[in-house]
């Protein structure tokens, strides 16, 4: 563990013992922002690296790789138990149309580029990729300690994903007459059950929960190039980040999930545009 990561963990541990929001503490937002800027790559660096990878991939000089091992390793330590997690779904928009208009090799390159860059963003913000489902990436961020910081990071991760697609992937794809990519993202926090399929020690692990269902549903309702978050995430965000979101309402036919915390219709918020 690096010195910078140790400093992050120390701050999280200190905030865990406070009864109020960690954002109203001796740790000012300025110090927190400085700390995160040291730990995370700056946006310009991410975009340049993304463009370099997709350019090489289109020239068949780069092979994307994926690895779910770190996420599975974390879940294995909590198998057959219930733990709090922030769940993030990121879904590629229009993939069905892409599959009908693009040659197989080009479609595969796009899917691999999309899932790889989204996975990399998850890792940067302290999360794990759970699995790939078609053209979607499902990730989780452990919120066992400080829910405020974890919710904040998960949402910032989602915003980073949209930026990477818009300013990293699409400009290079446009140069080679590929269509623009877009995504929709859903984020929620709650208790999750960790299950392992089969008795073998190497059997895959998965997450089952109301939170997973809510995240999947809110993602399906989200507009292209936007993010929807649940109330359990919204109330824990830093005030400055919370200001970026606005309440969104759906008909009873579209949305009927109930908050386990309040017993009322679960509130959703979407990124202002």
PDB file of C-alpha atoms in Angstrom:
ATOM      1  CA  UNK A   1       0.000   0.000   0.000  1.00  0.00           C
ATOM      2  CA  UNK A   2       1.391   3.421  -0.986  1.00  0.00           C
ATOM      3  CA  UNK A   3       1.775   6.332   1.393  1.00  0.00           C
ATOM      4  CA  UNK A   4      -1.024   8.178  -0.405  1.00  0.00           C
ATOM      5  CA  UNK A   5      -3.402   5.231  -0.018  1.00  0.00           C
ATOM      6  CA  UNK A   6      -2.523   4.964   3.657  1.00  0.00           C
ATOM      7  CA  UNK A   7      -3.423   8.629   4.100  1.00  0.00           C
ATOM      8  CA  UNK A   8      -6.793   8.029   2.456  1.00  0.00           C
ATOM      9  CA  UNK A   9      -7.464   5.043   4.746  1.00  0.00           C
ATOM     10  CA  UNK A  10      -6.490   7.068   7.821  1.00  0.00           C
ATOM     11  CA  UNK A  11      -8.912   9.830   6.892  1.00  0.00           C
ATOM     12  CA  UNK A  12     -11.691   7.310   6.266  1.00  0.00           C
ATOM     13  CA  UNK A  13     -11.021   5.712   9.667  1.00  0.00           C
ATOM     14  CA  UNK A  14     -11.138   9.080  11.417  1.00  0.00           C
ATOM     15  CA  UNK A  15     -14.419  10.015   9.766  1.00  0.00           C
ATOM     16  CA  UNK A  16     -16.015   6.672  10.591  1.00  0.00           C
ATOM     17  CA  UNK A  17     -15.974   7.575  14.280  1.00  0.00           C
ATOM     18  CA  UNK A  18     -17.800  10.855  13.765  1.00  0.00           C
ATOM     19  CA  UNK A  19     -21.548  10.964  14.327  1.00  0.00           C
ATOM     20  CA  UNK A  20     -22.124  13.622  11.685  1.00  0.00           C
ATOM     21  CA  UNK A  21     -21.322  13.867   7.970  1.00  0.00           C
ATOM     22  CA  UNK A  22     -17.565  13.629   7.345  1.00  0.00           C
ATOM     23  CA  UNK A  23     -17.896  16.640   5.085  1.00  0.00           C
ATOM     24  CA  UNK A  24     -18.672  18.759   8.187  1.00  0.00           C
ATOM     25  CA  UNK A  25     -15.547  17.909  10.112  1.00  0.00           C
ATOM     26  CA  UNK A  26     -11.952  18.933  10.626  1.00  0.00           C
ATOM     27  CA  UNK A  27     -11.300  17.525   7.167  1.00  0.00           C
ATOM     28  CA  UNK A  28     -12.266  20.388   4.890  1.00  0.00           C
ATOM     29  CA  UNK A  29     -13.545  19.901   1.360  1.00  0.00           C
ATOM     30  CA  UNK A  30     -10.375  21.595   0.109  1.00  0.00           C
ATOM     31  CA  UNK A  31      -8.157  19.019   1.787  1.00  0.00           C
ATOM     32  CA  UNK A  32     -10.353  16.153   0.614  1.00  0.00           C
ATOM     33  CA  UNK A  33     -10.288  17.438  -2.976  1.00  0.00           C
ATOM     34  CA  UNK A  34      -6.501  17.824  -2.810  1.00  0.00           C
ATOM     35  CA  UNK A  35      -6.142  14.318  -1.460  1.00  0.00           C
ATOM     36  CA  UNK A  36      -8.312  12.814  -4.185  1.00  0.00           C
ATOM     37  CA  UNK A  37      -6.436  14.728  -6.883  1.00  0.00           C
ATOM     38  CA  UNK A  38      -3.239  13.123  -5.620  1.00  0.00           C
ATOM     39  CA  UNK A  39      -4.681   9.616  -5.602  1.00  0.00           C
ATOM     40  CA  UNK A  40      -6.671   9.762  -8.851  1.00  0.00           C
ATOM     41  CA  UNK A  41      -5.380  10.581 -12.302  1.00  0.00           C
ATOM     42  CA  UNK A  42      -6.381  13.977 -13.575  1.00  0.00           C
ATOM     43  CA  UNK A  43      -9.015  14.024 -16.310  1.00  0.00           C
ATOM     44  CA  UNK A  44      -6.635  15.162 -19.045  1.00  0.00           C
ATOM     45  CA  UNK A  45      -4.319  12.247 -18.353  1.00  0.00           C
ATOM     46  CA  UNK A  46      -7.215   9.779 -18.434  1.00  0.00           C
ATOM     47  CA  UNK A  47      -8.451  11.147 -21.762  1.00  0.00           C
ATOM     48  CA  UNK A  48      -5.011  11.044 -23.385  1.00  0.00           C
ATOM     49  CA  UNK A  49      -4.442   7.469 -22.234  1.00  0.00           C
ATOM     50  CA  UNK A  50      -7.907   6.438 -23.447  1.00  0.00           C
ATOM     51  CA  UNK A  51      -7.329   7.997 -26.857  1.00  0.00           C
ATOM     52  CA  UNK A  52      -3.966   6.288 -27.186  1.00  0.00           C
ATOM     53  CA  UNK A  53      -5.470   2.872 -26.393  1.00  0.00           C
ATOM     54  CA  UNK A  54      -8.469   3.183 -28.722  1.00  0.00           C
ATOM     55  CA  UNK A  55      -6.258   4.511 -31.543  1.00  0.00           C
ATOM     56  CA  UNK A  56      -3.957   1.499 -31.211  1.00  0.00           C
ATOM     57  CA  UNK A  57      -6.918  -0.872 -30.948  1.00  0.00           C
ATOM     58  CA  UNK A  58      -8.408   0.447 -34.183  1.00  0.00           C
ATOM     59  CA  UNK A  59      -5.008  -0.085 -35.799  1.00  0.00           C
ATOM     60  CA  UNK A  60      -4.960  -3.598 -34.303  1.00  0.00           C
ATOM     61  CA  UNK A  61      -1.915  -2.715 -32.230  1.00  0.00           C
ATOM     62  CA  UNK A  62      -3.580  -2.991 -28.842  1.00  0.00           C
ATOM     63  CA  UNK A  63      -5.452  -5.844 -27.177  1.00  0.00           C
ATOM     64  CA  UNK A  64      -7.850  -4.965 -24.370  1.00  0.00           C
ATOM     65  CA  UNK A  65      -7.798  -7.246 -21.363  1.00  0.00           C
ATOM     66  CA  UNK A  66     -10.306  -7.789 -18.575  1.00  0.00           C
ATOM     67  CA  UNK A  67      -9.892  -9.308 -15.148  1.00  0.00           C
ATOM     68  CA  UNK A  68     -12.569  -9.887 -12.511  1.00  0.00           C
ATOM     69  CA  UNK A  69     -10.171 -11.502 -10.059  1.00  0.00           C
ATOM     70  CA  UNK A  70      -9.872  -8.584  -7.629  1.00  0.00           C
ATOM     71  CA  UNK A  71     -13.639  -8.270  -7.262  1.00  0.00           C
ATOM     72  CA  UNK A  72     -14.085 -12.001  -6.792  1.00  0.00           C
ATOM     73  CA  UNK A  73     -11.308 -12.028  -4.197  1.00  0.00           C
ATOM     74  CA  UNK A  74     -13.040  -9.296  -2.199  1.00  0.00           C
ATOM     75  CA  UNK A  75     -16.409 -11.043  -2.353  1.00  0.00           C
ATOM     76  CA  UNK A  76     -14.875 -14.345  -1.278  1.00  0.00           C
ATOM     77  CA  UNK A  77     -14.013 -12.768   2.076  1.00  0.00           C
ATOM     78  CA  UNK A  78     -17.717 -12.008   2.602  1.00  0.00           C
ATOM     79  CA  UNK A  79     -19.400 -15.061   1.076  1.00  0.00           C
ATOM     80  CA  UNK A  80     -22.732 -16.079   2.669  1.00  0.00           C
ATOM     81  CA  UNK A  81     -23.020 -12.721   4.404  1.00  0.00           C
ATOM     82  CA  UNK A  82     -24.765  -9.379   3.943  1.00  0.00           C
ATOM     83  CA  UNK A  83     -22.647  -6.263   3.442  1.00  0.00           C
ATOM     84  CA  UNK A  84     -23.285  -2.639   2.376  1.00  0.00           C
ATOM     85  CA  UNK A  85     -22.215  -1.779  -1.168  1.00  0.00           C
ATOM     86  CA  UNK A  86     -22.690   0.999  -3.670  1.00  0.00           C
ATOM     87  CA  UNK A  87     -23.816  -0.639  -6.913  1.00  0.00           C
ATOM     88  CA  UNK A  88     -23.044   1.001 -10.265  1.00  0.00           C
ATOM     89  CA  UNK A  89     -24.497  -0.077 -13.606  1.00  0.00           C
ATOM     90  CA  UNK A  90     -23.120   1.451 -16.805  1.00  0.00           C
ATOM     91  CA  UNK A  91     -24.901   0.442 -19.993  1.00  0.00           C
ATOM     92  CA  UNK A  92     -23.816   1.129 -23.572  1.00  0.00           C
ATOM     93  CA  UNK A  93     -26.671   2.835 -25.423  1.00  0.00           C
ATOM     94  CA  UNK A  94     -27.733   1.644 -28.873  1.00  0.00           C
ATOM     95  CA  UNK A  95     -25.705  -1.541 -28.989  1.00  0.00           C
ATOM     96  CA  UNK A  96     -28.514  -3.406 -30.754  1.00  0.00           C
ATOM     97  CA  UNK A  97     -28.405  -0.929 -33.609  1.00  0.00           C
ATOM     98  CA  UNK A  98     -24.619  -1.125 -33.680  1.00  0.00           C
ATOM     99  CA  UNK A  99     -24.784  -4.909 -34.017  1.00  0.00           C
ATOM    100  CA  UNK A 100     -26.994  -4.496 -37.072  1.00  0.00           C
ATOM    101  CA  UNK A 101     -24.854  -1.895 -38.823  1.00  0.00           C
ATOM    102  CA  UNK A 102     -21.233  -2.710 -37.982  1.00  0.00           C
ATOM    103  CA  UNK A 103     -19.065  -5.649 -39.053  1.00  0.00           C
ATOM    104  CA  UNK A 104     -18.424  -8.136 -36.265  1.00  0.00           C
ATOM    105  CA  UNK A 105     -14.750  -7.226 -35.818  1.00  0.00           C
ATOM    106  CA  UNK A 106     -15.543  -3.512 -35.462  1.00  0.00           C
ATOM    107  CA  UNK A 107     -18.384  -4.172 -33.030  1.00  0.00           C
ATOM    108  CA  UNK A 108     -16.155  -6.377 -30.897  1.00  0.00           C
ATOM    109  CA  UNK A 109     -13.490  -3.659 -30.798  1.00  0.00           C
ATOM    110  CA  UNK A 110     -16.061  -1.103 -29.631  1.00  0.00           C
ATOM    111  CA  UNK A 111     -17.485  -3.353 -26.927  1.00  0.00           C
ATOM    112  CA  UNK A 112     -14.034  -4.246 -25.645  1.00  0.00           C
ATOM    113  CA  UNK A 113     -12.921  -0.618 -25.624  1.00  0.00           C
ATOM    114  CA  UNK A 114     -16.071   0.492 -23.806  1.00  0.00           C
ATOM    115  CA  UNK A 115     -15.977  -2.212 -21.121  1.00  0.00           C
ATOM    116  CA  UNK A 116     -12.234  -1.809 -20.573  1.00  0.00           C
ATOM    117  CA  UNK A 117     -12.347   1.972 -20.125  1.00  0.00           C
ATOM    118  CA  UNK A 118     -15.377   1.741 -17.826  1.00  0.00           C
ATOM    119  CA  UNK A 119     -13.632  -0.943 -15.756  1.00  0.00           C
ATOM    120  CA  UNK A 120     -10.505   1.163 -15.512  1.00  0.00           C
ATOM    121  CA  UNK A 121     -12.559   4.084 -14.204  1.00  0.00           C
ATOM    122  CA  UNK A 122     -14.110   1.823 -11.558  1.00  0.00           C
ATOM    123  CA  UNK A 123     -10.666   0.698 -10.406  1.00  0.00           C
ATOM    124  CA  UNK A 124      -9.380   4.276 -10.223  1.00  0.00           C
ATOM    125  CA  UNK A 125     -12.175   5.253  -7.862  1.00  0.00           C
ATOM    126  CA  UNK A 126     -11.701   2.328  -5.498  1.00  0.00           C
ATOM    127  CA  UNK A 127     -14.382   0.007  -6.866  1.00  0.00           C
ATOM    128  CA  UNK A 128     -14.482  -3.515  -8.301  1.00  0.00           C
ATOM    129  CA  UNK A 129     -16.041  -4.888 -11.458  1.00  0.00           C
ATOM    130  CA  UNK A 130     -18.548  -7.603 -10.609  1.00  0.00           C
ATOM    131  CA  UNK A 131     -19.294  -8.828 -14.118  1.00  0.00           C
ATOM    132  CA  UNK A 132     -20.008  -7.979 -17.734  1.00  0.00           C
ATOM    133  CA  UNK A 133     -23.526  -8.552 -18.981  1.00  0.00           C
ATOM    134  CA  UNK A 134     -23.637  -8.103 -22.730  1.00  0.00           C
ATOM    135  CA  UNK A 135     -22.676  -4.473 -23.283  1.00  0.00           C
ATOM    136  CA  UNK A 136     -23.088  -3.455 -19.635  1.00  0.00           C
ATOM    137  CA  UNK A 137     -20.596  -3.285 -16.791  1.00  0.00           C
ATOM    138  CA  UNK A 138     -21.796  -3.941 -13.245  1.00  0.00           C
ATOM    139  CA  UNK A 139     -19.503  -2.686 -10.501  1.00  0.00           C
ATOM    140  CA  UNK A 140     -19.547  -2.290  -6.732  1.00  0.00           C
ATOM    141  CA  UNK A 141     -17.880  -0.052  -4.178  1.00  0.00           C
ATOM    142  CA  UNK A 142     -17.613  -1.438  -0.626  1.00  0.00           C
ATOM    143  CA  UNK A 143     -19.257   0.951   1.835  1.00  0.00           C
ATOM    144  CA  UNK A 144     -18.508  -0.927   5.037  1.00  0.00           C
ATOM    145  CA  UNK A 145     -16.681   2.017   6.591  1.00  0.00           C
ATOM    146  CA  UNK A 146     -17.549   5.519   5.426  1.00  0.00           C
ATOM    147  CA  UNK A 147     -20.638   5.627   3.223  1.00  0.00           C
ATOM    148  CA  UNK A 148     -20.242   9.350   2.530  1.00  0.00           C
ATOM    149  CA  UNK A 149     -16.851   9.077   0.880  1.00  0.00           C
ATOM    150  CA  UNK A 150     -17.758   5.880  -0.982  1.00  0.00           C
ATOM    151  CA  UNK A 151     -20.993   7.325  -2.400  1.00  0.00           C
ATOM    152  CA  UNK A 152     -19.089  10.440  -3.406  1.00  0.00           C
ATOM    153  CA  UNK A 153     -16.447   8.417  -5.193  1.00  0.00           C
ATOM    154  CA  UNK A 154     -18.948   6.195  -6.993  1.00  0.00           C
ATOM    155  CA  UNK A 155     -20.796   9.221  -8.378  1.00  0.00           C
ATOM    156  CA  UNK A 156     -17.553  10.900  -9.393  1.00  0.00           C
ATOM    157  CA  UNK A 157     -16.653   7.654 -11.127  1.00  0.00           C
ATOM    158  CA  UNK A 158     -19.887   7.795 -13.112  1.00  0.00           C
ATOM    159  CA  UNK A 159     -19.224  11.401 -14.142  1.00  0.00           C
ATOM    160  CA  UNK A 160     -15.692  10.411 -15.153  1.00  0.00           C
ATOM    161  CA  UNK A 161     -17.089   7.592 -17.305  1.00  0.00           C
ATOM    162  CA  UNK A 162     -19.258   9.996 -19.302  1.00  0.00           C
ATOM    163  CA  UNK A 163     -16.295  12.346 -19.764  1.00  0.00           C
ATOM    164  CA  UNK A 164     -14.060   9.523 -20.967  1.00  0.00           C
ATOM    165  CA  UNK A 165     -16.650   8.434 -23.528  1.00  0.00           C
ATOM    166  CA  UNK A 166     -17.326  11.958 -24.794  1.00  0.00           C
ATOM    167  CA  UNK A 167     -13.794  13.350 -24.839  1.00  0.00           C
ATOM    168  CA  UNK A 168     -11.674  10.209 -24.945  1.00  0.00           C
ATOM    169  CA  UNK A 169     -13.310   7.537 -27.088  1.00  0.00           C
ATOM    170  CA  UNK A 170     -15.591   9.451 -29.446  1.00  0.00           C
ATOM    171  CA  UNK A 171     -13.090  11.917 -30.980  1.00  0.00           C
ATOM    172  CA  UNK A 172     -10.877   9.017 -32.105  1.00  0.00           C
ATOM    173  CA  UNK A 173     -13.817   6.886 -33.258  1.00  0.00           C
ATOM    174  CA  UNK A 174     -15.077   9.800 -35.355  1.00  0.00           C
ATOM    175  CA  UNK A 175     -11.774   9.942 -37.204  1.00  0.00           C
ATOM    176  CA  UNK A 176     -12.376   6.379 -38.406  1.00  0.00           C
ATOM    177  CA  UNK A 177     -16.054   6.845 -39.270  1.00  0.00           C
ATOM    178  CA  UNK A 178     -17.330   4.979 -36.229  1.00  0.00           C
ATOM    179  CA  UNK A 179     -20.554   6.198 -34.595  1.00  0.00           C
ATOM    180  CA  UNK A 180     -20.424   8.049 -31.285  1.00  0.00           C
ATOM    181  CA  UNK A 181     -20.764   5.936 -28.171  1.00  0.00           C
ATOM    182  CA  UNK A 182     -23.045   6.943 -25.319  1.00  0.00           C
ATOM    183  CA  UNK A 183     -23.959   5.402 -22.000  1.00  0.00           C
ATOM    184  CA  UNK A 184     -26.448   5.586 -19.166  1.00  0.00           C
ATOM    185  CA  UNK A 185     -25.550   4.960 -15.548  1.00  0.00           C
ATOM    186  CA  UNK A 186     -27.475   3.970 -12.422  1.00  0.00           C
ATOM    187  CA  UNK A 187     -26.051   4.114  -8.882  1.00  0.00           C
ATOM    188  CA  UNK A 188     -27.554   3.036  -5.558  1.00  0.00           C
ATOM    189  CA  UNK A 189     -26.410   1.959  -2.091  1.00  0.00           C
ATOM    190  CA  UNK A 190     -27.709  -0.738   0.234  1.00  0.00           C
ATOM    191  CA  UNK A 191     -27.290  -4.123   1.881  1.00  0.00           C
ATOM    192  CA  UNK A 192     -26.247  -6.960  -0.443  1.00  0.00           C
ATOM    193  CA  UNK A 193     -26.000 -10.726  -0.027  1.00  0.00           C
ATOM    194  CA  UNK A 194     -22.856 -12.389  -1.350  1.00  0.00           C
ATOM    195  CA  UNK A 195     -23.507 -15.838  -2.796  1.00  0.00           C
ATOM    196  CA  UNK A 196     -21.248 -18.447  -4.329  1.00  0.00           C
ATOM    197  CA  UNK A 197     -22.560 -20.769  -7.010  1.00  0.00           C
ATOM    198  CA  UNK A 198     -21.504 -24.339  -6.378  1.00  0.00           C
ATOM    199  CA  UNK A 199     -19.458 -25.915  -3.628  1.00  0.00           C
ATOM    200  CA  UNK A 200     -16.116 -25.624  -5.371  1.00  0.00           C
ATOM    201  CA  UNK A 201     -13.798 -23.037  -3.850  1.00  0.00           C
ATOM    202  CA  UNK A 202     -13.250 -21.540  -7.302  1.00  0.00           C
ATOM    203  CA  UNK A 203     -16.952 -21.223  -8.131  1.00  0.00           C
ATOM    204  CA  UNK A 204     -17.951 -17.718  -9.188  1.00  0.00           C
ATOM    205  CA  UNK A 205     -19.501 -15.322  -6.691  1.00  0.00           C
ATOM    206  CA  UNK A 206     -22.367 -12.940  -7.239  1.00  0.00           C
ATOM    207  CA  UNK A 207     -24.412 -10.260  -5.489  1.00  0.00           C
ATOM    208  CA  UNK A 208     -28.134 -10.553  -4.812  1.00  0.00           C
ATOM    209  CA  UNK A 209     -30.129  -7.682  -3.342  1.00  0.00           C
ATOM    210  CA  UNK A 210     -32.961  -5.202  -3.605  1.00  0.00           C
ATOM    211  CA  UNK A 211     -30.261  -2.620  -4.290  1.00  0.00           C
ATOM    212  CA  UNK A 212     -29.140  -4.532  -7.400  1.00  0.00           C
ATOM    213  CA  UNK A 213     -32.697  -4.602  -8.730  1.00  0.00           C
ATOM    214  CA  UNK A 214     -33.187  -0.899  -8.042  1.00  0.00           C
ATOM    215  CA  UNK A 215     -29.904  -0.001  -9.758  1.00  0.00           C
ATOM    216  CA  UNK A 216     -30.756  -2.047 -12.835  1.00  0.00           C
ATOM    217  CA  UNK A 217     -34.230  -0.524 -13.122  1.00  0.00           C
ATOM    218  CA  UNK A 218     -33.071   3.069 -12.665  1.00  0.00           C
ATOM    219  CA  UNK A 219     -30.397   2.524 -15.321  1.00  0.00           C
ATOM    220  CA  UNK A 220     -33.042   1.381 -17.798  1.00  0.00           C
ATOM    221  CA  UNK A 221     -34.972   4.614 -17.155  1.00  0.00           C
ATOM    222  CA  UNK A 222     -31.947   6.882 -17.495  1.00  0.00           C
ATOM    223  CA  UNK A 223     -31.518   9.039 -20.566  1.00  0.00           C
ATOM    224  CA  UNK A 224     -28.482   8.691 -22.809  1.00  0.00           C
ATOM    225  CA  UNK A 225     -25.293  10.281 -21.459  1.00  0.00           C
ATOM    226  CA  UNK A 226     -26.744  10.760 -17.997  1.00  0.00           C
ATOM    227  CA  UNK A 227     -26.643   9.340 -14.482  1.00  0.00           C
ATOM    228  CA  UNK A 228     -29.476   8.438 -12.119  1.00  0.00           C
ATOM    229  CA  UNK A 229     -28.802   7.972  -8.414  1.00  0.00           C
ATOM    230  CA  UNK A 230     -31.020   6.719  -5.614  1.00  0.00           C
ATOM    231  CA  UNK A 231     -31.914   8.767  -2.542  1.00  0.00           C
ATOM    232  CA  UNK A 232     -29.648   6.663  -0.322  1.00  0.00           C
ATOM    233  CA  UNK A 233     -26.714   7.879  -2.417  1.00  0.00           C
ATOM    234  CA  UNK A 234     -27.970  11.435  -2.916  1.00  0.00           C
ATOM    235  CA  UNK A 235     -28.309  12.242   0.801  1.00  0.00           C
ATOM    236  CA  UNK A 236     -24.698  11.208   1.419  1.00  0.00           C
ATOM    237  CA  UNK A 237     -23.066  13.279  -1.318  1.00  0.00           C
ATOM    238  CA  UNK A 238     -20.892  16.295  -0.679  1.00  0.00           C
ATOM    239  CA  UNK A 239     -23.146  19.391  -0.983  1.00  0.00           C
ATOM    240  CA  UNK A 240     -21.255  20.650  -4.038  1.00  0.00           C
ATOM    241  CA  UNK A 241     -21.712  17.334  -5.819  1.00  0.00           C
ATOM    242  CA  UNK A 242     -25.346  17.082  -4.714  1.00  0.00           C
ATOM    243  CA  UNK A 243     -25.991  20.397  -6.465  1.00  0.00           C
ATOM    244  CA  UNK A 244     -25.263  18.718  -9.799  1.00  0.00           C
ATOM    245  CA  UNK A 245     -28.396  16.561  -9.467  1.00  0.00           C
ATOM    246  CA  UNK A 246     -32.110  17.268  -9.700  1.00  0.00           C
ATOM    247  CA  UNK A 247     -35.123  15.215  -8.583  1.00  0.00           C
ATOM    248  CA  UNK A 248     -36.742  13.184 -11.360  1.00  0.00           C
ATOM    249  CA  UNK A 249     -40.258  11.724 -11.258  1.00  0.00           C
ATOM    250  CA  UNK A 250     -41.720   8.776 -13.144  1.00  0.00           C
ATOM    251  CA  UNK A 251     -45.216   7.394 -13.458  1.00  0.00           C
ATOM    252  CA  UNK A 252     -46.337   4.601 -11.124  1.00  0.00           C
ATOM    253  CA  UNK A 253     -46.155   2.236 -14.075  1.00  0.00           C
ATOM    254  CA  UNK A 254     -42.507   3.117 -14.696  1.00  0.00           C
ATOM    255  CA  UNK A 255     -41.290   3.336 -11.107  1.00  0.00           C
ATOM    256  CA  UNK A 256     -42.810   1.722  -8.019  1.00  0.00           C
ATOM    257  CA  UNK A 257     -39.832   0.851  -5.848  1.00  0.00           C
ATOM    258  CA  UNK A 258     -40.217   1.706  -2.171  1.00  0.00           C
ATOM    259  CA  UNK A 259     -37.482   3.045   0.095  1.00  0.00           C
ATOM    260  CA  UNK A 260     -36.520   0.532   2.777  1.00  0.00           C
ATOM    261  CA  UNK A 261     -35.415   3.479   4.906  1.00  0.00           C
ATOM    262  CA  UNK A 262     -38.577   5.620   4.761  1.00  0.00           C
ATOM    263  CA  UNK A 263     -41.257   3.231   3.517  1.00  0.00           C
ATOM    264  CA  UNK A 264     -42.211   5.777   0.858  1.00  0.00           C
ATOM    265  CA  UNK A 265     -41.691   5.813  -2.896  1.00  0.00           C
ATOM    266  CA  UNK A 266     -37.949   5.740  -3.476  1.00  0.00           C
ATOM    267  CA  UNK A 267     -36.675   9.099  -4.745  1.00  0.00           C
ATOM    268  CA  UNK A 268     -34.440   9.317  -7.798  1.00  0.00           C
ATOM    269  CA  UNK A 269     -32.149  12.092  -8.959  1.00  0.00           C
ATOM    270  CA  UNK A 270     -30.569  12.695 -12.334  1.00  0.00           C
ATOM    271  CA  UNK A 271     -27.552  14.698 -13.421  1.00  0.00           C
ATOM    272  CA  UNK A 272     -28.411  18.249 -14.503  1.00  0.00           C
ATOM    273  CA  UNK A 273     -27.765  18.906 -18.172  1.00  0.00           C
TER     274      UNK A 273
END
